[in-house]
Amino acid sequence: MSLWLDSLAFGLNKYAGDSEERAKCILAHLSMAAPRSWWKSALQTGSIDDSHVDIIRDLHKELLRIPILAERVEFGLLVVLAFMDDDNEEGKPKYGDVYSEYPVEQYIDKAKRVLMARPELDLLVKTIARRMTYTMTISKLSEKRRSSINSHGQIQMGTNRQLEEIISWRFITEFWRRFPKSFYLIEAHPCSGQYDCLVLMTKGKNPQFAIDVNRGGGSIHIHENAFGLGDDITLHSDWLSRMLQPTPAKFLDEIAQAVRLVPPKKLPTSTPETIVYRFISDFLTHAMGRLDKWECRNGYLDTSEYGGGKRANLFEKFPSLRKEENLRNIEPFFGEYEYNFWFLLKNDLPFLCLDKSGIVHRRDGSSIDLGHLYEGNRKIWPLIFEVARDILP
């Protein structure tokens, strides 16, 4: 890769005063064999090199500074460029050539056509997008965490993991109830799996980390770039104590106002997905002070560490989830249907599964529509008792 980088650096230096030629230099180099080898390897192995992600991110920032590309170039197209010459006729000029005569507009237009024609590249782009988010988050959090180390070189950690499980779900649920159309909710494990986060992600073509709660002694992080407010990450390490105060709504409103969201005067009507999160949040409260460990895990292990993917050991316990139509009746997130399922675990064993459409799946093979039950009296605990009376202590 060093020859490729040397060539790129030489070109950028040569065209330092000509923004259009600098843009073409970047586009041509990203269309060459070196980037093609990165992404072909990623398609084959599922493994993405962080150094390649860093290069794409840095070059994307460079292109955004160029007026003719500022609103046209999405980072995903920079990945697709590597495959531009795959269908080129023999003898026709290549896009991946330092002497390329193709104009900038033709690079962008061709990349869009390639992306539309090759759905596997769309999945690759989304995977790289997540990796970019992880890389940026880890870098910034490392700086923040250094400032949280005490005089003895120790990071201040919480002591009650069960309480953090309960309160993290309470925070996420109550924030979701205020803005039910604004986010996706996932569980994620960035920093090589060291973090354990519930994450509200922005909706749209390229979802980003917006607000996350890092359980196990971590903080709430607000990712300002997701809201167009800057490029910093704001930490709230006191989230647990704030949520345990008599007025947690005040803390929730502060978070909303910090990201320019207007707290509603009245909570919106609960959607099926909102009812699911309210069910999980209230159900977990029964575990406080008990010996059994209760937690809620997503059906997809989203991690920057090797080994992520479908948590098959959870799905296999539920007969109704062996039917393909029950797995694919909700729009997938990042191309994965498993994100739509949440499992309530007792001592690491799944006892209930809830999908985002409001259906509870039980281990006896039965399924229950929470939305239908909720219409009866619009309270959550009667639902929990109806669904889980044989599970509760």
Coordinates of C-alpha atoms in Angstrom, one line a residue:
M1 CA 0.0 0.0 0.0
S2 CA 3.0 2.3 0.5
L3 CA 3.4 2.9 -3.3
W4 CA -0.2 3.7 -3.6
L5 CA 0.0 6.2 -0.7
D6 CA 3.2 7.7 -2.1
S7 CA 1.4 8.3 -5.4
L8 CA -1.6 9.8 -3.7
A9 CA 0.5 12.1 -1.6
F10 CA 2.5 13.2 -4.6
G11 CA -0.6 14.0 -6.6
L12 CA -2.2 16.0 -3.7
N13 CA 0.9 18.0 -3.3
K14 CA 1.2 18.6 -7.1
Y15 CA -2.3 19.9 -7.3
A16 CA -2.3 21.8 -4.0
G17 CA -3.7 25.0 -5.7
D18 CA -6.2 23.3 -8.0
S19 CA -9.2 21.9 -6.1
E20 CA -10.8 20.1 -9.1
E21 CA -7.5 18.3 -10.0
R22 CA -7.1 17.4 -6.3
A23 CA -10.6 15.9 -6.3
K24 CA -9.8 13.9 -9.5
C25 CA -6.6 12.7 -8.0
I26 CA -8.4 11.3 -5.0
L27 CA -11.2 9.7 -7.0
A28 CA -8.7 8.1 -9.4
H29 CA -6.6 6.7 -6.6
L30 CA -9.7 5.3 -4.9
S31 CA -10.5 3.5 -8.2
M32 CA -7.2 1.7 -8.3
A33 CA -6.2 -1.9 -7.5
A34 CA -5.0 -1.2 -3.9
P35 CA -8.4 -0.1 -2.5
R36 CA -10.1 -2.8 -4.6
S37 CA -8.0 -5.4 -2.8
W38 CA -9.1 -4.0 0.6
W39 CA -12.8 -4.2 -0.1
K40 CA -12.7 -7.5 -2.0
S41 CA -11.0 -9.0 1.1
A42 CA -13.6 -7.4 3.3
L43 CA -16.4 -8.9 1.2
Q44 CA -14.8 -12.4 1.4
T45 CA -13.8 -12.4 5.1
G46 CA -16.1 -9.9 6.7
S47 CA -13.1 -8.3 8.3
I48 CA -12.3 -4.6 7.8
D49 CA -9.0 -3.0 8.5
D50 CA -9.3 0.2 10.6
S51 CA -6.4 1.8 8.7
H52 CA -8.5 1.5 5.5
V53 CA -11.5 3.1 7.2
D54 CA -9.3 5.9 8.4
I55 CA -8.1 6.6 4.9
I56 CA -11.6 6.7 3.5
R57 CA -12.8 9.0 6.3
D58 CA -9.8 11.4 5.8
L59 CA -10.2 11.6 2.0
H60 CA -14.0 12.1 2.4
K61 CA -13.3 15.1 4.6
E62 CA -10.9 16.4 2.0
L63 CA -13.4 16.1 -0.8
L64 CA -16.1 17.8 1.3
R65 CA -13.9 20.9 1.3
I66 CA -14.0 21.1 -2.5
P67 CA -17.0 23.3 -3.6
I68 CA -18.0 21.2 -6.6
L69 CA -18.3 18.1 -4.4
A70 CA -19.5 19.5 -1.1
E71 CA -23.1 18.3 -1.5
R72 CA -22.6 15.4 -4.0
V73 CA -20.1 13.0 -2.6
E74 CA -21.2 10.5 0.0
F75 CA -18.5 8.5 1.7
G76 CA -20.1 5.2 0.5
L77 CA -19.4 6.2 -3.1
L78 CA -15.7 6.4 -2.2
V79 CA -15.8 2.7 -1.4
V80 CA -17.7 1.8 -4.6
L81 CA -15.0 3.6 -6.7
A82 CA -12.8 0.6 -6.2
F83 CA -15.1 -1.5 -8.4
M84 CA -15.5 1.1 -11.2
D85 CA -13.2 -0.7 -13.7
D86 CA -14.7 -4.2 -13.2
D87 CA -17.0 -3.8 -16.2
N88 CA -14.8 -1.6 -18.3
E89 CA -14.4 -2.8 -21.9
E90 CA -10.9 -3.9 -22.9
G91 CA -8.9 -1.0 -24.4
K92 CA -11.2 1.6 -22.8
P93 CA -9.5 4.2 -20.4
K94 CA -9.5 3.1 -16.8
Y95 CA -10.9 5.2 -13.9
G96 CA -8.1 4.0 -11.7
D97 CA -5.4 5.8 -13.6
V98 CA -3.3 8.8 -12.5
Y99 CA -3.6 10.1 -16.1
S100 CA -7.4 9.6 -16.2
E101 CA -9.3 12.0 -18.4
Y102 CA -12.7 11.3 -16.9
P103 CA -14.2 14.4 -15.3
V104 CA -15.1 14.4 -11.6
E105 CA -18.9 14.3 -12.4
Q106 CA -18.4 11.1 -14.4
Y107 CA -16.7 9.4 -11.4
I108 CA -19.6 10.2 -9.1
D109 CA -22.3 9.2 -11.7
K110 CA -20.6 5.9 -12.5
A111 CA -20.1 5.1 -8.8
K112 CA -23.9 5.6 -8.2
R113 CA -24.7 3.3 -11.0
V114 CA -22.4 0.6 -9.7
L115 CA -23.8 0.9 -6.2
M116 CA -27.4 0.4 -7.5
A117 CA -26.3 -2.6 -9.6
R118 CA -24.4 -4.4 -6.8
P119 CA -26.4 -4.8 -3.6
E120 CA -23.5 -6.6 -1.8
L121 CA -21.6 -3.3 -2.0
D122 CA -24.4 -1.5 -0.3
L123 CA -24.1 -3.9 2.7
L124 CA -20.3 -3.4 2.6
V125 CA -20.8 0.4 2.7
K126 CA -23.1 0.1 5.7
T127 CA -20.7 -2.1 7.5
I128 CA -17.9 0.4 6.9
A129 CA -20.2 3.2 8.1
R130 CA -20.6 1.4 11.4
R131 CA -16.9 0.8 11.6
M132 CA -16.3 4.5 11.0
T133 CA -18.6 5.4 13.8
Y134 CA -16.8 2.9 16.1
T135 CA -13.4 4.3 15.2
M136 CA -14.4 7.9 15.8
T137 CA -16.2 7.1 19.0
I138 CA -13.3 5.1 20.4
S139 CA -10.8 7.8 19.7
K140 CA -12.9 10.5 21.3
L141 CA -13.9 8.5 24.3
S142 CA -10.3 7.5 24.9
E143 CA -9.5 11.2 25.4
K144 CA -12.5 11.7 27.6
R145 CA -11.8 8.6 29.7
R146 CA -8.3 9.8 30.4
S147 CA -9.7 12.9 32.1
S148 CA -12.0 10.7 34.3
I149 CA -9.1 8.8 35.9
N150 CA -8.5 9.7 39.5
S151 CA -5.3 10.5 41.3
H152 CA -4.6 6.8 41.9
G153 CA -4.9 5.9 38.2
Q154 CA -8.3 4.3 38.6
I155 CA -11.4 4.9 36.6
Q156 CA -14.4 5.4 38.8
M157 CA -16.8 2.5 38.2
G158 CA -20.4 1.8 39.3
T159 CA -20.9 -1.2 41.6
N160 CA -24.4 -2.5 40.8
R161 CA -24.7 -3.9 37.3
Q162 CA -28.3 -4.9 37.8
L163 CA -29.3 -1.4 38.8
E164 CA -27.4 -0.1 35.7
E165 CA -29.3 -2.5 33.5
I166 CA -32.7 -1.4 34.9
I167 CA -31.9 2.4 34.8
S168 CA -30.3 2.3 31.4
W169 CA -33.5 0.8 30.0
R170 CA -35.5 3.4 31.9
F171 CA -33.5 6.2 30.4
I172 CA -33.7 4.9 26.9
T173 CA -37.4 4.1 27.1
E174 CA -38.4 7.4 28.6
F175 CA -36.3 9.3 26.0
W176 CA -37.8 7.1 23.2
R177 CA -41.4 7.9 24.4
R178 CA -40.7 11.6 23.9
F179 CA -39.4 11.1 20.3
P180 CA -40.7 7.7 19.0
K181 CA -40.1 8.6 15.3
S182 CA -36.6 10.0 15.6
F183 CA -34.4 7.0 16.3
Y184 CA -33.5 3.3 15.9
L185 CA -32.5 1.4 19.1
I186 CA -29.8 -1.1 19.0
E187 CA -27.3 -2.8 21.4
A188 CA -23.7 -2.2 20.5
H189 CA -20.2 -3.2 21.7
P190 CA -17.6 -0.8 20.3
C191 CA -13.9 -0.6 21.4
S192 CA -13.3 -4.3 20.6
G193 CA -16.3 -5.3 22.6
Q194 CA -15.2 -3.5 25.8
Y195 CA -18.3 -1.2 25.9
D196 CA -21.8 -2.4 26.5
C197 CA -24.2 0.2 25.1
L198 CA -27.8 0.8 24.4
V199 CA -27.7 3.1 21.4
L200 CA -30.2 5.5 19.9
M201 CA -29.2 5.9 16.3
T202 CA -30.4 8.5 13.8
K203 CA -32.8 7.5 11.1
G204 CA -32.0 7.9 7.4
K205 CA -29.7 6.5 4.8
N206 CA -26.6 6.5 7.0
P207 CA -27.6 6.0 10.6
Q208 CA -25.2 7.4 13.2
F209 CA -24.6 7.0 16.9
A210 CA -26.7 9.8 18.5
I211 CA -27.1 9.0 22.2
D212 CA -25.8 5.9 23.9
V213 CA -25.7 4.6 27.5
N214 CA -22.5 2.6 28.3
R215 CA -23.5 0.3 31.1
G216 CA -21.0 -1.3 33.5
G217 CA -19.7 1.9 35.0
G218 CA -19.9 4.0 31.8
S219 CA -21.6 7.2 30.9
I220 CA -24.3 8.6 28.6
H221 CA -22.6 10.0 25.5
I222 CA -24.2 12.6 23.2
H223 CA -22.6 12.5 19.7
E224 CA -23.0 16.0 18.5
N225 CA -22.2 15.3 14.8
A226 CA -25.4 13.2 14.6
F227 CA -27.4 16.3 15.3
G228 CA -25.3 18.6 13.2
L229 CA -24.0 20.4 16.3
G230 CA -20.3 19.9 16.0
D231 CA -17.8 17.0 16.2
D232 CA -17.5 16.4 19.9
I233 CA -18.9 13.8 22.3
T234 CA -20.5 15.1 25.5
L235 CA -20.4 12.8 28.5
H236 CA -22.9 12.5 31.4
S237 CA -21.2 10.3 34.0
D238 CA -23.8 11.2 36.6
W239 CA -26.7 9.7 34.6
L240 CA -27.5 7.0 37.2
S241 CA -27.9 9.4 40.1
R242 CA -29.8 11.8 37.9
M243 CA -32.3 9.2 36.8
L244 CA -32.7 8.0 40.5
Q245 CA -33.7 11.5 41.6
P246 CA -37.4 12.3 42.2
T247 CA -37.6 14.3 38.9
P248 CA -35.8 12.2 36.2
A249 CA -37.9 14.0 33.6
K250 CA -35.8 17.1 34.2
F251 CA -32.6 15.2 33.2
L252 CA -34.3 13.8 30.1
D253 CA -35.5 17.2 29.1
E254 CA -31.9 18.6 29.5
I255 CA -30.6 15.9 27.2
A256 CA -33.3 16.7 24.6
Q257 CA -32.6 20.4 24.7
A258 CA -28.9 19.8 24.4
V259 CA -29.4 18.2 21.0
R260 CA -32.0 20.8 19.9
L261 CA -35.0 18.5 20.4
V262 CA -38.1 20.1 21.8
P263 CA -39.6 18.0 24.7
P264 CA -43.3 17.4 24.0
K265 CA -45.9 18.8 26.4
K266 CA -47.7 15.5 26.3
L267 CA -46.2 12.1 25.6
P268 CA -47.1 10.8 22.1
T269 CA -49.4 7.8 22.0
S270 CA -47.4 4.6 22.5
T271 CA -46.6 2.7 19.3
P272 CA -46.2 -1.1 19.3
E273 CA -42.4 -0.5 19.5
T274 CA -42.8 1.9 22.4
I275 CA -44.9 -0.6 24.2
V276 CA -42.1 -3.2 23.8
Y277 CA -39.5 -0.9 25.4
R278 CA -41.9 0.0 28.2
F279 CA -42.5 -3.7 28.8
I280 CA -38.8 -4.4 29.0
S281 CA -38.1 -1.4 31.2
D282 CA -40.8 -2.2 33.7
F283 CA -40.2 -6.0 33.7
L284 CA -36.6 -5.6 34.6
T285 CA -37.5 -3.6 37.8
H286 CA -38.7 -6.8 39.5
A287 CA -35.1 -8.1 39.5
M288 CA -33.8 -5.3 41.9
G289 CA -32.5 -6.8 45.1
R290 CA -32.8 -10.4 43.9
L291 CA -30.1 -13.1 43.4
D292 CA -31.1 -13.9 39.8
K293 CA -29.5 -11.7 37.1
W294 CA -32.0 -10.3 34.6
E295 CA -31.0 -8.5 31.5
C296 CA -32.2 -7.7 28.0
R297 CA -30.1 -8.5 24.9
N298 CA -30.7 -7.8 21.2
G299 CA -30.9 -10.6 18.7
Y300 CA -27.9 -9.2 16.8
L301 CA -24.4 -9.0 18.4
D302 CA -23.2 -5.7 17.0
T303 CA -19.5 -5.5 18.0
S304 CA -16.3 -4.1 16.6
E305 CA -14.7 -7.3 17.9
Y306 CA -14.5 -10.5 15.8
G307 CA -17.6 -12.8 16.2
G308 CA -20.6 -10.5 15.8
G309 CA -23.8 -11.4 14.1
K310 CA -27.0 -13.3 14.8
R311 CA -27.3 -14.6 18.4
A312 CA -28.5 -18.0 17.2
N313 CA -28.4 -19.5 20.7
L314 CA -31.2 -17.1 21.7
F315 CA -33.5 -17.6 18.7
E316 CA -33.3 -21.4 18.8
K317 CA -35.2 -21.4 22.2
F318 CA -38.4 -20.1 20.6
P319 CA -40.4 -22.3 18.2
S320 CA -42.3 -19.4 16.6
L321 CA -39.0 -17.9 15.5
R322 CA -38.1 -20.9 13.5
K323 CA -40.6 -19.7 10.9
E324 CA -39.0 -17.5 8.3
E325 CA -42.1 -15.2 8.0
N326 CA -41.9 -14.3 11.7
L327 CA -38.2 -13.2 11.3
R328 CA -38.7 -11.1 8.2
N329 CA -42.0 -9.3 8.8
I330 CA -40.2 -6.1 9.9
E331 CA -37.9 -3.9 7.9
P332 CA -34.2 -5.0 8.5
F333 CA -31.7 -2.6 10.0
F334 CA -28.3 -2.5 8.2
G335 CA -29.6 -5.4 6.2
E336 CA -30.0 -7.6 9.3
Y337 CA -33.5 -8.7 10.6
E338 CA -32.1 -9.9 13.9
Y339 CA -31.9 -6.3 15.1
N340 CA -35.7 -6.3 15.5
F341 CA -35.7 -8.8 18.4
W342 CA -35.0 -8.3 22.1
F343 CA -34.6 -11.2 24.5
L344 CA -35.2 -11.1 28.3
L345 CA -32.6 -13.3 29.9
K346 CA -32.5 -14.8 33.4
N347 CA -29.0 -15.9 34.4
D348 CA -28.0 -15.9 30.7
L349 CA -30.9 -18.0 29.6
P350 CA -33.7 -16.5 27.4
F351 CA -37.2 -16.6 28.8
L352 CA -39.1 -14.2 26.5
C353 CA -38.5 -12.6 23.1
L354 CA -40.1 -9.3 22.0
D355 CA -40.0 -8.1 18.4
K356 CA -40.4 -4.4 17.4
S357 CA -43.9 -5.0 16.0
G358 CA -45.2 -5.6 19.5
I359 CA -45.3 -9.5 19.5
V360 CA -44.0 -11.4 22.4
H361 CA -42.7 -14.9 21.6
R362 CA -42.7 -17.5 24.4
R363 CA -40.6 -20.7 24.8
D364 CA -43.8 -22.8 24.6
G365 CA -44.3 -21.7 21.0
S366 CA -47.1 -19.2 21.7
S367 CA -47.1 -15.6 20.6
I368 CA -49.0 -12.7 22.1
D369 CA -49.8 -9.3 20.6
L370 CA -48.9 -6.6 23.2
G371 CA -50.7 -3.9 21.2
H372 CA -54.0 -5.8 21.4
L373 CA -53.6 -6.4 25.1
Y374 CA -52.6 -2.8 25.7
E375 CA -55.9 -1.5 24.3
G376 CA -57.7 -3.0 27.3
N377 CA -56.5 -0.5 30.0
R378 CA -53.3 1.1 28.6
K379 CA -51.1 0.1 31.6
I380 CA -47.9 -1.9 31.3
W381 CA -47.9 -4.1 34.4
P382 CA -51.2 -5.9 33.5
L383 CA -49.5 -6.8 30.2
I384 CA -46.5 -8.1 32.0
F385 CA -48.6 -10.2 34.4
E386 CA -50.7 -11.6 31.5
V387 CA -47.6 -12.5 29.4
A388 CA -45.1 -13.5 32.1
R389 CA -47.0 -14.6 35.2
D390 CA -45.2 -18.0 35.2
I391 CA -41.8 -16.3 35.0
L392 CA -42.2 -13.7 37.7
P393 CA -41.1 -14.7 41.2

